[in-house]
Structures are given as C-alpha cells and as structure tokens.
XYZ file of C-alpha atoms in Angstrom:
172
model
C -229.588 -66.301 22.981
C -232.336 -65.098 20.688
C -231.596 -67.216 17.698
C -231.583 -70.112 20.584
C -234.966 -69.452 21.471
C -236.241 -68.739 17.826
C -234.304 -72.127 17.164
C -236.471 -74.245 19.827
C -239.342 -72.339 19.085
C -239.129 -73.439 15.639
C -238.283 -76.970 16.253
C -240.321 -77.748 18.854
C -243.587 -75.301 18.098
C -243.555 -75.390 14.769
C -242.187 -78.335 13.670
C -239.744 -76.713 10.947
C -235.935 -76.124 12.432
C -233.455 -73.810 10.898
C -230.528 -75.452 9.833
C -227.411 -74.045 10.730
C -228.492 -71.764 13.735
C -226.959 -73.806 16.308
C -223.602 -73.593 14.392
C -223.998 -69.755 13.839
C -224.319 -69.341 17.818
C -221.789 -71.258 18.363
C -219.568 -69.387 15.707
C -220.791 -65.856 17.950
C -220.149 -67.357 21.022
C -216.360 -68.274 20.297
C -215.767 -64.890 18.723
C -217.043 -63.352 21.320
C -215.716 -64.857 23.748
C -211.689 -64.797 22.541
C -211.914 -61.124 21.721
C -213.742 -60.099 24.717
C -210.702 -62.489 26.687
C -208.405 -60.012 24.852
C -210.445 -56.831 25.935
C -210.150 -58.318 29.689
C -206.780 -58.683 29.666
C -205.676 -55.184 27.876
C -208.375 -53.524 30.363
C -206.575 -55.273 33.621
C -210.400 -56.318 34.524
C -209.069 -59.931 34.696
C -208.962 -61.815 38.092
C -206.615 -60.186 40.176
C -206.101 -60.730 44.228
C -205.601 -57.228 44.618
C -205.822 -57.475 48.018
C -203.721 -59.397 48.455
C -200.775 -57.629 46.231
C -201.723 -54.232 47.500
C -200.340 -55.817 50.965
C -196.698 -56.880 49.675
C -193.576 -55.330 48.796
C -193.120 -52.780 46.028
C -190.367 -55.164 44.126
C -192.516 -57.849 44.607
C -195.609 -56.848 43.181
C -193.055 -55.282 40.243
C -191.802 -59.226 39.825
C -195.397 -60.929 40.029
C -196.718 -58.581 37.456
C -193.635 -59.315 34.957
C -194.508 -62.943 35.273
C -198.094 -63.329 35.175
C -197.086 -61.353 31.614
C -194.603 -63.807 30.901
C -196.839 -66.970 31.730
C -199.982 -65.272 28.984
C -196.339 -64.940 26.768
C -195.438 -68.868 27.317
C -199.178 -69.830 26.902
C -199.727 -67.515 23.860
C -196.455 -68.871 22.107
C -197.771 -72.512 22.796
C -201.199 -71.891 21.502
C -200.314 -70.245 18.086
C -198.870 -73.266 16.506
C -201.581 -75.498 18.302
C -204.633 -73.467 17.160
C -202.854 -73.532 13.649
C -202.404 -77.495 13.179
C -205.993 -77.418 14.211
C -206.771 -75.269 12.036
C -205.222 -76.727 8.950
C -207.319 -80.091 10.481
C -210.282 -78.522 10.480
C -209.977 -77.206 6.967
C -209.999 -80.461 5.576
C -212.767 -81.610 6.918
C -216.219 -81.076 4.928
C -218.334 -78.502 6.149
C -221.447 -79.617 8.277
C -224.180 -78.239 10.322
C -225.401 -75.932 8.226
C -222.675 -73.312 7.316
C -220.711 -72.791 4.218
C -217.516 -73.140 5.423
C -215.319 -75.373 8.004
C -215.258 -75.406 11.332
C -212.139 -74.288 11.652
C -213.233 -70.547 11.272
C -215.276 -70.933 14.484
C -213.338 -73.524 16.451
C -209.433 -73.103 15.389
C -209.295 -69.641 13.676
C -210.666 -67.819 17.185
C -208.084 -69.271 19.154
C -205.260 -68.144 16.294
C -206.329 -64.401 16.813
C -206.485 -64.544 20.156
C -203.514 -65.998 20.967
C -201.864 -63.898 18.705
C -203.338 -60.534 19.890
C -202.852 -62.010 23.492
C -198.615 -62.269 22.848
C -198.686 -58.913 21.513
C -200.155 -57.118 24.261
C -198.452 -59.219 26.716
C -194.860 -58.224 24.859
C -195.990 -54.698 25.383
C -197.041 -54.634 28.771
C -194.347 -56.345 30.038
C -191.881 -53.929 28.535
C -193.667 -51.018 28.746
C -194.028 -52.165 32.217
C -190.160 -52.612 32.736
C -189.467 -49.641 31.346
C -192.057 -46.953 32.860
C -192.451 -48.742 36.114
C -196.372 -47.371 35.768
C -198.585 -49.510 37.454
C -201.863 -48.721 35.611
C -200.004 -50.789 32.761
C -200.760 -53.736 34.746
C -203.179 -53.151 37.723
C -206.570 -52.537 37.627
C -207.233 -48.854 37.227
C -207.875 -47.393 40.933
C -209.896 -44.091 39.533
C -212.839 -46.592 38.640
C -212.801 -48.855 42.191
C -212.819 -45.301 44.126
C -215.651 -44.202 41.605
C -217.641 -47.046 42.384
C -216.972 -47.029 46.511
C -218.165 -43.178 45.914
C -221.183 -44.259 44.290
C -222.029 -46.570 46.562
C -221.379 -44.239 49.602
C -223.449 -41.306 48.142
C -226.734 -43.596 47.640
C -225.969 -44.935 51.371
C -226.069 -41.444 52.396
C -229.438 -40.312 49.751
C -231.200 -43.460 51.591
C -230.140 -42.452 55.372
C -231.351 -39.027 53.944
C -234.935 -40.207 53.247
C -235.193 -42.231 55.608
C -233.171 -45.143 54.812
C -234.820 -48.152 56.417
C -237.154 -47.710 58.614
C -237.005 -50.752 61.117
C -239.239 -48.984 63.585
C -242.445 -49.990 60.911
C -241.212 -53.800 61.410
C -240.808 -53.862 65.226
C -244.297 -52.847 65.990
C-alpha cells in the first residue's frame, strides 16, 4: 500500500510516475495472497461453521471433514494443469508494464504453487486424518478460541473491577 501511495504521489504531485510499481504490487499482492491461502488452510483458520458441526454426530463431522479435503483435492488437481497452460500463455507474451519478465510469474506461476502446495497438504490431512482420527488435523485448534474467551472474560472482570461503566454519571 506504500508503493501505491508513493505511486499517486508521484504521478499526480509530482508529475513524474514510476514505471512498473503498479505491476510490482500487483506481483506482492498475488504472492501474498496464494501463500497466505495456503497458511489458512494448513492453520484450520479458514471459514468453518463450527457451530454448527460441533452440534452433529461424531461420524458425521469425521465424513464432512474427509470431503471438504477431498473437494480442495478435486479443485487443486483441476487447477495445476489450468494455472500451467496459462502459464506457458503468459510466457509468450512480451513483457509489459514495467517489469523484466512475463506476467506469468505474477498471474499463472502463483496459482501453480498454490495449487500444488494446496493438494499436498490436503493428501496429508485427509490421511493423516483417516488414520489418527485427531481432530486438531482438521478443526480449528480449541486451546486458542478458549484463550481468547479467557481474555476477553478477564478484561470484563479488570473493568467491573474499576469501575466498569459507570451509567450512574449519564443518568443524572
């Protein structure tokens, strides 16, 4: 976001953009983004209705988890050779914006490793899931939610202990 703002401060202040800026952020961006969809996903901080599996059977939760793993498996298989014909598209084209190289190392070649890294960890959860039966394999981990509701409950009680909110000061 910095390079943004030096980028429109230097176009529109100064008269004098930097070429190949808006190229580079978008190179970050995509990076960042795949790997930190990879970090998500190994980290089980990905959108789960926990509340609403916490509430079902054992065996079913066991069969939801197994194919929510299979489905990133399907999707990952599908989008290795698609990012790589992309890929080999992009390579031919002539690099523009300002960057040395293709597009395809910021549009294609992200999508590659992620998908990649995505069917590997997927493979491995779902049979490490199958065969250890451990949940923290494929839930999110309950130490940190009962951390947090801890936290929360011991500034609740810090406030209530100095005072808290006074509503009396309002209602006069």
């Amino acid at each position: 976001m910095a390079l943004l703002f030096f980028q429109v401060c230097m176009r529109f202040i100064f008269n004098h953009p930097i070429y190949g800026i808006d190229e580079m952020v978008t190179f970050f961006m995509i990076w960042t983004m795949s790997m930190g969809w990879c970090t998500v996903y190994w980290d089980n901080e990905h959108a789960v209705l926990e509340f609403v599996m916490k509430k079902m059977p054992h065996l079913f939760q066991r069969i939801m988890y197994n194919v929510t793993n299979l489905i990133v498996v399907i999707i990952s298989i599908i989008y290795i050779p698609g990012s790589k014909k992309l890929f080999d598209m992009q390579m031919k084209m002539t690099p523009v914006g300002g960057l040395d190289f293709s597009k395809a190392y910021y549009y294609a070649l992200p999508v590659l490793v992620m998908s990649i890294i995505m069917l590997v960890l997927s493979i491995y959860k779902t049979i490490a899931y199958l065969v250890t039966g451990d949940d923290k394999l494929v839930a999110p981990v309950q130490e940190e939610v009962l951390a947090l509701l801890e936290l929360d409950e011991s500034r609740t009680r810090k406030e209530k202990e100095r005072g808290g909110d006074n509503d009396d000061e309002w209602n006069s």
